PDB file of C-alpha atoms in Angstrom:
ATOM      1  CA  UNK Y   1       0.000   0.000   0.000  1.00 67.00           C
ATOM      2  CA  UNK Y   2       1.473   3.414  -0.549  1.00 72.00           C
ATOM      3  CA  UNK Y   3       0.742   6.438   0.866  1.00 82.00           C
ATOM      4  CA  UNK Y   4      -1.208   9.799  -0.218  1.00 85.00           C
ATOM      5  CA  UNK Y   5       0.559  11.871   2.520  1.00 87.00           C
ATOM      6  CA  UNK Y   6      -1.359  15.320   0.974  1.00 88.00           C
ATOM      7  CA  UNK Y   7      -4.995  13.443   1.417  1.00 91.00           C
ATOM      8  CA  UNK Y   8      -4.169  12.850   5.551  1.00 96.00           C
ATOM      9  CA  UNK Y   9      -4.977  14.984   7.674  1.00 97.00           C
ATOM     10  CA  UNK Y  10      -6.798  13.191  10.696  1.00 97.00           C
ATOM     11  CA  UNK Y  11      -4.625  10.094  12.726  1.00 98.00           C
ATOM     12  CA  UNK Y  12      -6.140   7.920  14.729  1.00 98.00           C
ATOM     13  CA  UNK Y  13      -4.021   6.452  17.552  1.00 96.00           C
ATOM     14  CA  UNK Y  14      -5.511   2.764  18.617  1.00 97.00           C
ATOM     15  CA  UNK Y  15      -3.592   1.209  21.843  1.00 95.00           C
ATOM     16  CA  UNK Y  16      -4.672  -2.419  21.564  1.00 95.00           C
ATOM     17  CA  UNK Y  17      -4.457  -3.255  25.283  1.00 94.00           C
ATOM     18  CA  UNK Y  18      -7.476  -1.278  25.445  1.00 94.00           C
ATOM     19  CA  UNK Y  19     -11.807  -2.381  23.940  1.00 94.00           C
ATOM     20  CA  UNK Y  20     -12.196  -1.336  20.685  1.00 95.00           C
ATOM     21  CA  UNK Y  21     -15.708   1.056  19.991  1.00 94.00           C
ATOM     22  CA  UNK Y  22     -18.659  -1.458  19.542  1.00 92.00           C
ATOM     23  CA  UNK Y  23     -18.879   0.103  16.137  1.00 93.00           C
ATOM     24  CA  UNK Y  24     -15.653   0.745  13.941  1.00 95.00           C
ATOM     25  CA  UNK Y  25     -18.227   3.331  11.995  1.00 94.00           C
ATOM     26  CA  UNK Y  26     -16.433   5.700  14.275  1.00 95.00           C
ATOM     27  CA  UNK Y  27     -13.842   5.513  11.977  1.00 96.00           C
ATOM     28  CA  UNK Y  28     -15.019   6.862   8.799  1.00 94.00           C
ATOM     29  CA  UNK Y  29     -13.408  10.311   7.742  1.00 94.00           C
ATOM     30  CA  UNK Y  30     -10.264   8.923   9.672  1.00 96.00           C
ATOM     31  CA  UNK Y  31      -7.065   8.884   7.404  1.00 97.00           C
ATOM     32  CA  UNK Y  32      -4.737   6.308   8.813  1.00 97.00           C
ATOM     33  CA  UNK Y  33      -4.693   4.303  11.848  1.00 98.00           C
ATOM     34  CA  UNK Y  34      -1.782   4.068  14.156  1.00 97.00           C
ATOM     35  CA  UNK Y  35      -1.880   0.783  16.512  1.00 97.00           C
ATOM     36  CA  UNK Y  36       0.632   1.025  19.660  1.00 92.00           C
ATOM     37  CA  UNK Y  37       0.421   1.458  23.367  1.00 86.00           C
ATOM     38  CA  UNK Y  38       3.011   0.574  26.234  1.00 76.00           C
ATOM     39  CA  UNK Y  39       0.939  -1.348  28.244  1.00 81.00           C
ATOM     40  CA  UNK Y  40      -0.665  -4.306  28.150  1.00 87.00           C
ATOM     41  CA  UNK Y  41       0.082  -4.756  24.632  1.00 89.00           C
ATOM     42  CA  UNK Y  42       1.070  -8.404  23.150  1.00 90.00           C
ATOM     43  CA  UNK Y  43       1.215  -9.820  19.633  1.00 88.00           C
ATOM     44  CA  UNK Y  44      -2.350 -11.066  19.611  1.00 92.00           C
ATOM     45  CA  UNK Y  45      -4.364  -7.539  20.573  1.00 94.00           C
ATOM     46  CA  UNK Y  46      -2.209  -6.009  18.087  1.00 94.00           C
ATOM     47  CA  UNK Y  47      -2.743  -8.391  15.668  1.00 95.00           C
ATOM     48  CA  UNK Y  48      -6.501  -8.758  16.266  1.00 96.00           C
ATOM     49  CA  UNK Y  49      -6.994  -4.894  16.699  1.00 97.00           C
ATOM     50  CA  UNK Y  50      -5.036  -4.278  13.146  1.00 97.00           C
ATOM     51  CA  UNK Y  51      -7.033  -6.848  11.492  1.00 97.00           C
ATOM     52  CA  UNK Y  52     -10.550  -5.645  12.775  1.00 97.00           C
ATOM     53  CA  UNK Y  53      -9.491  -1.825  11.214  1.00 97.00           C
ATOM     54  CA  UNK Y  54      -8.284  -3.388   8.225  1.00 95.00           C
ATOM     55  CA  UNK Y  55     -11.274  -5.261   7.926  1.00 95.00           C
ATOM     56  CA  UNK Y  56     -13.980  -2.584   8.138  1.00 95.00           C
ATOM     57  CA  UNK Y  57     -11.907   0.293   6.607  1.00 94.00           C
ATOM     58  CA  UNK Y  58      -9.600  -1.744   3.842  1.00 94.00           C
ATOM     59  CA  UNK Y  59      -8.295   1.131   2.324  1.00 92.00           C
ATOM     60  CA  UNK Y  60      -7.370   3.359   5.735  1.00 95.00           C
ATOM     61  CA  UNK Y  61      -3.488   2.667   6.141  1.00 95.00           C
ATOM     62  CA  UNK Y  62      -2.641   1.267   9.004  1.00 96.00           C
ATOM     63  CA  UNK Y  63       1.026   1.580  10.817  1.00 95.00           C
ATOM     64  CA  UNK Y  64       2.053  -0.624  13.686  1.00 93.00           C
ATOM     65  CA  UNK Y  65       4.183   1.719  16.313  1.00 90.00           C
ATOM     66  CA  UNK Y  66       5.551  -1.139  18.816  1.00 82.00           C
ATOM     67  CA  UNK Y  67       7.075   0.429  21.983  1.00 75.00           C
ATOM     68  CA  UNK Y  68       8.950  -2.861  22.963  1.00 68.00           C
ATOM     69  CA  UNK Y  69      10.292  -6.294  20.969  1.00 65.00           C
ATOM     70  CA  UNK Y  70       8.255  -8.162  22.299  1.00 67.00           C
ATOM     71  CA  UNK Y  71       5.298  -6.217  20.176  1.00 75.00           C
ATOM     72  CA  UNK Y  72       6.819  -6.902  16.847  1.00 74.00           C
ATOM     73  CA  UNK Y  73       6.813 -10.489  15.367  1.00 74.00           C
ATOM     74  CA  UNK Y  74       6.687 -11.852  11.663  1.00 72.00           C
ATOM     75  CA  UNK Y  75       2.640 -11.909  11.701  1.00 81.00           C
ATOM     76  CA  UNK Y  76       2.297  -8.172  12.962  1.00 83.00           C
ATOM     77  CA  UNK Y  77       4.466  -7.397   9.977  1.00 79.00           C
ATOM     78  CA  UNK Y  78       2.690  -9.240   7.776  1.00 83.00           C
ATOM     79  CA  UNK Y  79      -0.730  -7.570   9.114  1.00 91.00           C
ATOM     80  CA  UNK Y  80      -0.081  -3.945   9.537  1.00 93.00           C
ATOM     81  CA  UNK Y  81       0.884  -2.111   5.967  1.00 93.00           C
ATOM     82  CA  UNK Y  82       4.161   0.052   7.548  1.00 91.00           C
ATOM     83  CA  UNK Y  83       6.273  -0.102  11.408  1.00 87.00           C
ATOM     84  CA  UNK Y  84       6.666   2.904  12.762  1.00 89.00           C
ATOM     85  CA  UNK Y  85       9.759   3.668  14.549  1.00 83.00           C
ATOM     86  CA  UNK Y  86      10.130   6.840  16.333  1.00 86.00           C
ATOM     87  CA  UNK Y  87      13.605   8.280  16.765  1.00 89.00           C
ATOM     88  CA  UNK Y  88      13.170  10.686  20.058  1.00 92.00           C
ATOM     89  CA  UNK Y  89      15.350  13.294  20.231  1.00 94.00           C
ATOM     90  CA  UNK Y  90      14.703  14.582  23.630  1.00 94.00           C
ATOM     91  CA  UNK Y  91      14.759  10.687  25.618  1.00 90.00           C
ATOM     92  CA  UNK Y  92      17.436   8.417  26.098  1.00 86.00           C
ATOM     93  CA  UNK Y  93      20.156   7.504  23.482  1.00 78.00           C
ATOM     94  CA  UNK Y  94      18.863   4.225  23.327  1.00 71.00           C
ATOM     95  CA  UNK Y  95      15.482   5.312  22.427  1.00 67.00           C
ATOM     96  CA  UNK Y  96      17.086   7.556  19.118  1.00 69.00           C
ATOM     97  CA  UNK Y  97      20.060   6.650  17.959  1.00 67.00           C
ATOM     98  CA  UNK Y  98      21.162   3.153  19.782  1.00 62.00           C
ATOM     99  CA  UNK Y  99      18.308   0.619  18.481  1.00 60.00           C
ATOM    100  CA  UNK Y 100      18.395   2.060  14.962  1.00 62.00           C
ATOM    101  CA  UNK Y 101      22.201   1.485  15.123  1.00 65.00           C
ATOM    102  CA  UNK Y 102      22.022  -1.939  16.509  1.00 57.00           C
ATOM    103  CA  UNK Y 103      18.918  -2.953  14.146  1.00 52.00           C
ATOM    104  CA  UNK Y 104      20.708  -1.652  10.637  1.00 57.00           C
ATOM    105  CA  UNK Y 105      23.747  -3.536  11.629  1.00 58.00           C
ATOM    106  CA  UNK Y 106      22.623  -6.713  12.158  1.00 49.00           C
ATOM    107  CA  UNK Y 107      20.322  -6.203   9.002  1.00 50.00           C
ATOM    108  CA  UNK Y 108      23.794  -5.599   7.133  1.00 51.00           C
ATOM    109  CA  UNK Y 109      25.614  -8.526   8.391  1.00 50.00           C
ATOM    110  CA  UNK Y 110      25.206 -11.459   5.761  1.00 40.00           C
ATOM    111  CA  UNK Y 111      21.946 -13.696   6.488  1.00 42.00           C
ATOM    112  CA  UNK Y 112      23.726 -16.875   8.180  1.00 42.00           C
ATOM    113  CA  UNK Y 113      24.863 -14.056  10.808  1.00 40.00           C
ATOM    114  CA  UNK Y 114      21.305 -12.827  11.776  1.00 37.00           C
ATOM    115  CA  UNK Y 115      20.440 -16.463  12.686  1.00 36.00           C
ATOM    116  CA  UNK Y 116      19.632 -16.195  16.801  1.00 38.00           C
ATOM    117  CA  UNK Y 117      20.321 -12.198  16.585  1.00 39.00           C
ATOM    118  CA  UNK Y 118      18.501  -9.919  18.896  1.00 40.00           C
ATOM    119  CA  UNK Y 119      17.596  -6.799  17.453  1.00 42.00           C
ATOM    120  CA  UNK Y 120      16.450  -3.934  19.608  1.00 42.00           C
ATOM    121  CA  UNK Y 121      13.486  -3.425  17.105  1.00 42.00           C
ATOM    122  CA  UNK Y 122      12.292  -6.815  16.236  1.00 41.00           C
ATOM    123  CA  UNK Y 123      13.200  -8.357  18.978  1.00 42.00           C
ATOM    124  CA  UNK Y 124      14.564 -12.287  19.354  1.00 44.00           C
ATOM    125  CA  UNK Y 125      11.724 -13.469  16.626  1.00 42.00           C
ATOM    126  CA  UNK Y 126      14.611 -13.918  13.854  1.00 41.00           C
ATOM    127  CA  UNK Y 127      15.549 -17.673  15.084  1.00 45.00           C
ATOM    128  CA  UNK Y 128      12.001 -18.673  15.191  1.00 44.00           C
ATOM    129  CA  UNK Y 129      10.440 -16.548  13.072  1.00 48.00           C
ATOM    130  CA  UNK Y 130      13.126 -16.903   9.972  1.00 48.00           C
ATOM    131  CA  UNK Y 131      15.690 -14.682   8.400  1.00 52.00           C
ATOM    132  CA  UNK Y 132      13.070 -13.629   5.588  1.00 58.00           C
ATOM    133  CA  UNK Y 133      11.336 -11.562   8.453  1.00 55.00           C
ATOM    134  CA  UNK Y 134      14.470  -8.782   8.377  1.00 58.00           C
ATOM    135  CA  UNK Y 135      13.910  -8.271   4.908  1.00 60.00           C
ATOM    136  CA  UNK Y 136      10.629  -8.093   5.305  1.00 57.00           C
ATOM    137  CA  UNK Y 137      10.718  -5.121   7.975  1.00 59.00           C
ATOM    138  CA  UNK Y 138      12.974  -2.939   6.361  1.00 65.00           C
ATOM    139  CA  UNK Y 139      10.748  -2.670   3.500  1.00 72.00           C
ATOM    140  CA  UNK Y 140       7.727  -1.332   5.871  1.00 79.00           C
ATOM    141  CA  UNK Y 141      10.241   0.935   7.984  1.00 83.00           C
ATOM    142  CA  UNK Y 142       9.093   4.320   8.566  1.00 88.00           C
ATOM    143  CA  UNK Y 143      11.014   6.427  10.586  1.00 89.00           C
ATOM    144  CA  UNK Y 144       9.808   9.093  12.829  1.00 92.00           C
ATOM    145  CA  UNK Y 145      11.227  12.384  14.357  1.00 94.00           C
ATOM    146  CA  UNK Y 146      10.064  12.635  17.827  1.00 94.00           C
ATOM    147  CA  UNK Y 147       9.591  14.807  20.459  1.00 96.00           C
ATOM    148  CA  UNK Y 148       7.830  14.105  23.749  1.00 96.00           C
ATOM    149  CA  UNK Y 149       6.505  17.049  25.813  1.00 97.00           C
ATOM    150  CA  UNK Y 150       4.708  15.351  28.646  1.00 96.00           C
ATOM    151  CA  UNK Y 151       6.611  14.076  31.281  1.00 95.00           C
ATOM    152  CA  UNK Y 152       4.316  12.304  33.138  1.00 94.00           C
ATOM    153  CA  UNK Y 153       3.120   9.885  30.288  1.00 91.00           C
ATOM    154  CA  UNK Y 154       3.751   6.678  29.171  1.00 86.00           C
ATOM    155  CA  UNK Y 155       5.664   7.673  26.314  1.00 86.00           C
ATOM    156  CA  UNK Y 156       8.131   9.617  28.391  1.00 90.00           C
ATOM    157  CA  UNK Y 157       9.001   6.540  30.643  1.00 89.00           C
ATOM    158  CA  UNK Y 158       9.316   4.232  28.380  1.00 83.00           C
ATOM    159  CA  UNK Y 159      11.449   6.528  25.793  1.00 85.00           C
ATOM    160  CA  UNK Y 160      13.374   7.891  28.876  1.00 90.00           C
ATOM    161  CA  UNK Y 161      12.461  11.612  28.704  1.00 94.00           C
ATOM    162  CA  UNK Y 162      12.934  13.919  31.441  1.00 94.00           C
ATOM    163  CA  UNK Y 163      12.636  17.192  29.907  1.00 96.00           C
ATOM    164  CA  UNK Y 164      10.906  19.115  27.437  1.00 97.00           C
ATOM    165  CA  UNK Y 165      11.995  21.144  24.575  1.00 98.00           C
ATOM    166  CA  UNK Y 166      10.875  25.055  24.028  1.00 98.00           C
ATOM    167  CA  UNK Y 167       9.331  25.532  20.563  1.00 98.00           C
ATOM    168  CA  UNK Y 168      13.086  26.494  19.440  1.00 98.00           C
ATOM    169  CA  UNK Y 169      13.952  23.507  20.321  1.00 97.00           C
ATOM    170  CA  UNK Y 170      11.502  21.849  18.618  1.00 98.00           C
ATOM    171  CA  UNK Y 171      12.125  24.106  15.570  1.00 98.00           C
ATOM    172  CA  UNK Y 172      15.906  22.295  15.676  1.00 97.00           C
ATOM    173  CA  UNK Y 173      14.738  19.039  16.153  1.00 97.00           C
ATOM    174  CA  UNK Y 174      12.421  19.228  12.784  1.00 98.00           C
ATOM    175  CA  UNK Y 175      15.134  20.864  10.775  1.00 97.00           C
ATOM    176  CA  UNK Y 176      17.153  17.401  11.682  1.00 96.00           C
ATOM    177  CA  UNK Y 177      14.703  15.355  10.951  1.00 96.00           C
ATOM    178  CA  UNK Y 178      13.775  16.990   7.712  1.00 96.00           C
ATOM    179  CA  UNK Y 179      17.530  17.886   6.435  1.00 96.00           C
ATOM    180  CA  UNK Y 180      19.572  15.336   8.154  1.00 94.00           C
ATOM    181  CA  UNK Y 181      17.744  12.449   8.883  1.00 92.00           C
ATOM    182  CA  UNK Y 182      15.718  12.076   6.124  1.00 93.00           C
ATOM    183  CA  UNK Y 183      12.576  10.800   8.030  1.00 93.00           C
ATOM    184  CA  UNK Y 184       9.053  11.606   6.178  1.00 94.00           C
ATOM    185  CA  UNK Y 185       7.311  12.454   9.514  1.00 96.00           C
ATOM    186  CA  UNK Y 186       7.927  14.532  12.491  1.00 98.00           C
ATOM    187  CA  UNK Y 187       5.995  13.831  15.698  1.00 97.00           C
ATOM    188  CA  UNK Y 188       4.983  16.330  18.139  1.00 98.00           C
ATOM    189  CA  UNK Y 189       3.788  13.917  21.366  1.00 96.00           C
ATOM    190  CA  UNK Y 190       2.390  15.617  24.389  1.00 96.00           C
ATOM    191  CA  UNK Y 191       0.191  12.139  24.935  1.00 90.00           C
ATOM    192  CA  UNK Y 192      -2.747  12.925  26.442  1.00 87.00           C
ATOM    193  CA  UNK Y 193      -2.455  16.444  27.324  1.00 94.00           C
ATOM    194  CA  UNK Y 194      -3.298  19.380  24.993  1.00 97.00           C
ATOM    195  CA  UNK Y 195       0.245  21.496  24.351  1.00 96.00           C
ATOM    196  CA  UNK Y 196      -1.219  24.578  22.396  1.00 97.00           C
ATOM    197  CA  UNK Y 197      -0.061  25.764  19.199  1.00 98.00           C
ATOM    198  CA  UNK Y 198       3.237  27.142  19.887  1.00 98.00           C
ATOM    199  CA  UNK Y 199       5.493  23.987  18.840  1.00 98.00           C
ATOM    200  CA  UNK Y 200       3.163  23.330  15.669  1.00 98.00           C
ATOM    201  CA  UNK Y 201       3.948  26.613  14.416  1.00 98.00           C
ATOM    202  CA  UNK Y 202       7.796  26.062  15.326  1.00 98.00           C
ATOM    203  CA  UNK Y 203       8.466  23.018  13.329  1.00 98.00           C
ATOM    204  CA  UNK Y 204       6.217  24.059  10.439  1.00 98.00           C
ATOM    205  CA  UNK Y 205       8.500  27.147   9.181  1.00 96.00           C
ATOM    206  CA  UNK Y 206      11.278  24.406   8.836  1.00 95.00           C
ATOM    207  CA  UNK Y 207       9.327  21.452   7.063  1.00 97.00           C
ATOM    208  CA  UNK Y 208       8.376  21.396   3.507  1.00 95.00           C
ATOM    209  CA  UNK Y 209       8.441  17.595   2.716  1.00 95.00           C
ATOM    210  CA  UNK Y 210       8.624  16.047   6.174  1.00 97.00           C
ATOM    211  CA  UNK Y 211       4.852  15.372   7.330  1.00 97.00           C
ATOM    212  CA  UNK Y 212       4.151  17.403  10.597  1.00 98.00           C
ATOM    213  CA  UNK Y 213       2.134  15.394  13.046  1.00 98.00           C
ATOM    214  CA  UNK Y 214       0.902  16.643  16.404  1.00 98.00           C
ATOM    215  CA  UNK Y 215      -0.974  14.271  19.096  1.00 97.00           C
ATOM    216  CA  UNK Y 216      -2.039  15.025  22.782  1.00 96.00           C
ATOM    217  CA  UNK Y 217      -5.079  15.964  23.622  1.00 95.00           C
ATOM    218  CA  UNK Y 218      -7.283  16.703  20.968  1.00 96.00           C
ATOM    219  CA  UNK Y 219     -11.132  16.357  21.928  1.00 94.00           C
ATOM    220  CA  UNK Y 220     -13.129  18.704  19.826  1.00 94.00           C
ATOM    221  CA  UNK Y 221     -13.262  20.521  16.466  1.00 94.00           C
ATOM    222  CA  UNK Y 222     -11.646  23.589  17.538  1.00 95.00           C
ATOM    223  CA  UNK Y 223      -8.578  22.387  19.121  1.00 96.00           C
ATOM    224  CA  UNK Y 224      -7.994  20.335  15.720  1.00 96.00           C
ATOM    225  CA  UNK Y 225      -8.921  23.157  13.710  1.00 96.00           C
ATOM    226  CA  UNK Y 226      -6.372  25.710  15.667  1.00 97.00           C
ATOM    227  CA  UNK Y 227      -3.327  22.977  15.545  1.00 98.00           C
ATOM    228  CA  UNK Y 228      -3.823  21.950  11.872  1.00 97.00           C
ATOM    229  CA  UNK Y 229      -4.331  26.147  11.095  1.00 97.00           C
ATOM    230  CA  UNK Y 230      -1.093  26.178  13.137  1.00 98.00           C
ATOM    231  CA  UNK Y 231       1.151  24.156  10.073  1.00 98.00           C
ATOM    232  CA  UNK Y 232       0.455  20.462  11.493  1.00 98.00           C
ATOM    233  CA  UNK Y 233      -0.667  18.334   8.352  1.00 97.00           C
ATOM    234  CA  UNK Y 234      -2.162  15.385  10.238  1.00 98.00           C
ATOM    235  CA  UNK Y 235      -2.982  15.163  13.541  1.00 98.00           C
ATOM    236  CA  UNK Y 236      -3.511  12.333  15.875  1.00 97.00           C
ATOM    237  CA  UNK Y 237      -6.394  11.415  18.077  1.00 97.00           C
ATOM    238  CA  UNK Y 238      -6.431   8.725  20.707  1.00 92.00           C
ATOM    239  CA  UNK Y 239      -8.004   8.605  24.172  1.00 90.00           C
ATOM    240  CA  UNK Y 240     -11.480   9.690  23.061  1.00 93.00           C
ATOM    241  CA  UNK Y 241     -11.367   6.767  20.292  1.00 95.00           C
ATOM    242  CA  UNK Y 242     -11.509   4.466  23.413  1.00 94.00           C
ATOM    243  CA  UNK Y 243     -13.171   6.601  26.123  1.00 92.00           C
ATOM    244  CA  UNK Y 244     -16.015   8.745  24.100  1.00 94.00           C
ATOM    245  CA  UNK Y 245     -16.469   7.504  20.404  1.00 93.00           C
ATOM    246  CA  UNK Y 246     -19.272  10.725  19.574  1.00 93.00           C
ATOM    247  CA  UNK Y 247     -16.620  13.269  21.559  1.00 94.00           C
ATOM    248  CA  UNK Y 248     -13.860  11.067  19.045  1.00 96.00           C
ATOM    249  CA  UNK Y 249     -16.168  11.805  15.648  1.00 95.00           C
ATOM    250  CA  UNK Y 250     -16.106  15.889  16.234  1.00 94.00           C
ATOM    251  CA  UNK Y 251     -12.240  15.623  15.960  1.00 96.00           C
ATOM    252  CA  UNK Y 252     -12.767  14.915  12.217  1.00 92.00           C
ATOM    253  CA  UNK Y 253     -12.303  17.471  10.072  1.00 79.00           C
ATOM    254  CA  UNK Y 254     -15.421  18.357   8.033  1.00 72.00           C
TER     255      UNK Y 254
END
């Protein structure tokens, strides 16, 4: 499946750890479906949430965005259309630049090497799962520029953030992402909270073909009206898919 980056404008974030809506309908007007939480989460509720998107909205893209190894295994590859895998520039080195080094190495070693590798992405499934599953996940790679503004989330633990950028920061981290690092989407993550415009309109004077995403808190029409007004080109909705489907639908744009 490839993607129409110019037709997406509305994200929704699914953590599969947590019910799905009685009825998926919820979903129509959404643009692509991101399936990833740091919780709870195993193969099989990522598996079956992917496949009961996929099978009421076909053609909605859907990205799996695994937080740990142990999330990622050949069938999830096979299921969701791309892996996300966020590079975040203000947590831990691991969680930017230390996995992606470990996980490209091992991918460039010849194949009889991989054989019982563990690889910070994919975890230990290359023994059992077979050497064709490498190959397999680098074509489906997409890389993410990430920033995490809320301390006291999930996202922050698990990435090992413990401070926030200012919007110039943020501003710097884009430019990298967009002229350095090559990644086609930059993520601004305040998960759960609502962070105001300020870092939208930041990163947007520096991004021209990097995709600017922005998720946290986004409950009604206006507040995703103001942030995609702002420069954002997509943004991300996820609490109220699980908690309030009708307060989830007046996120769409219209």
């Amino acid at each position: 499946m490839s993607l129409e980056w110019e037709q997406i404008t509305h994200i929704t974030k699914v953590d599969p750890a947590k019910p799905l809506p009685s009825d998926l309908g919820v979903l129509e007007g959404t643009d692509l479906v991101i399936v990833g939480g740091s919780d709870g989460v195993t193969e099989e509720n990522t598996i079956d949430a992917i496949e009961s998107i996929a099978n009421t909205y076909p053609s909605v893209p859907v990205f799996q965005e695994p937080y740990s190894a142990a999330h990622v295994s050949r069938e999830t590859i096979e299921t969701a259309d791309f892996v996300a895998v966020p590079a975040v520039f203000n947590g831990d080195r691991t969680h930017f630049v230390g996995k992606h080094t470990a996980l490209f190495t091992e991918i460039a070693r010849k194949p009889e090497d991989l054989l019982g590798a563990s690889l910070p992405v994919v975890g230990n499934f290359i023994e059992s799962k077979g050497v064709d599953a490498v190959a397999d996940l680098t074509e489906t790679l997409v890389g993410e520029g990430y920033v995490v503004q809320h301390l006291d989330s999930a996202a922050a633990s698990v990435s090992g953030v413990d401070t926030t950028y200012t919007p110039e920061q943020v501003a710097g981290a884009a430019l990298a992402t967009e002229t350095f690092y090559g990644f086609p989407i930059f993520y601004i993550e305040y998960s759960g909270t609502y962070g105001g415009t300020d870092d939208v309109e930041a990163a947007a004077r520096y991004l021209e073909d990097t995709q600017l995403v922005y998720g946290g808190g986004i409950d009604n029409q206006e507040k995703a009206t103001a942030v995609l007004e702002a420069g954002a080109d997509a943004i991300v909705v996820g609490d109220c898919f699980h908690d309030d489907p009708a307060q989830f639908r007046a996120t769409i744009p219209k």
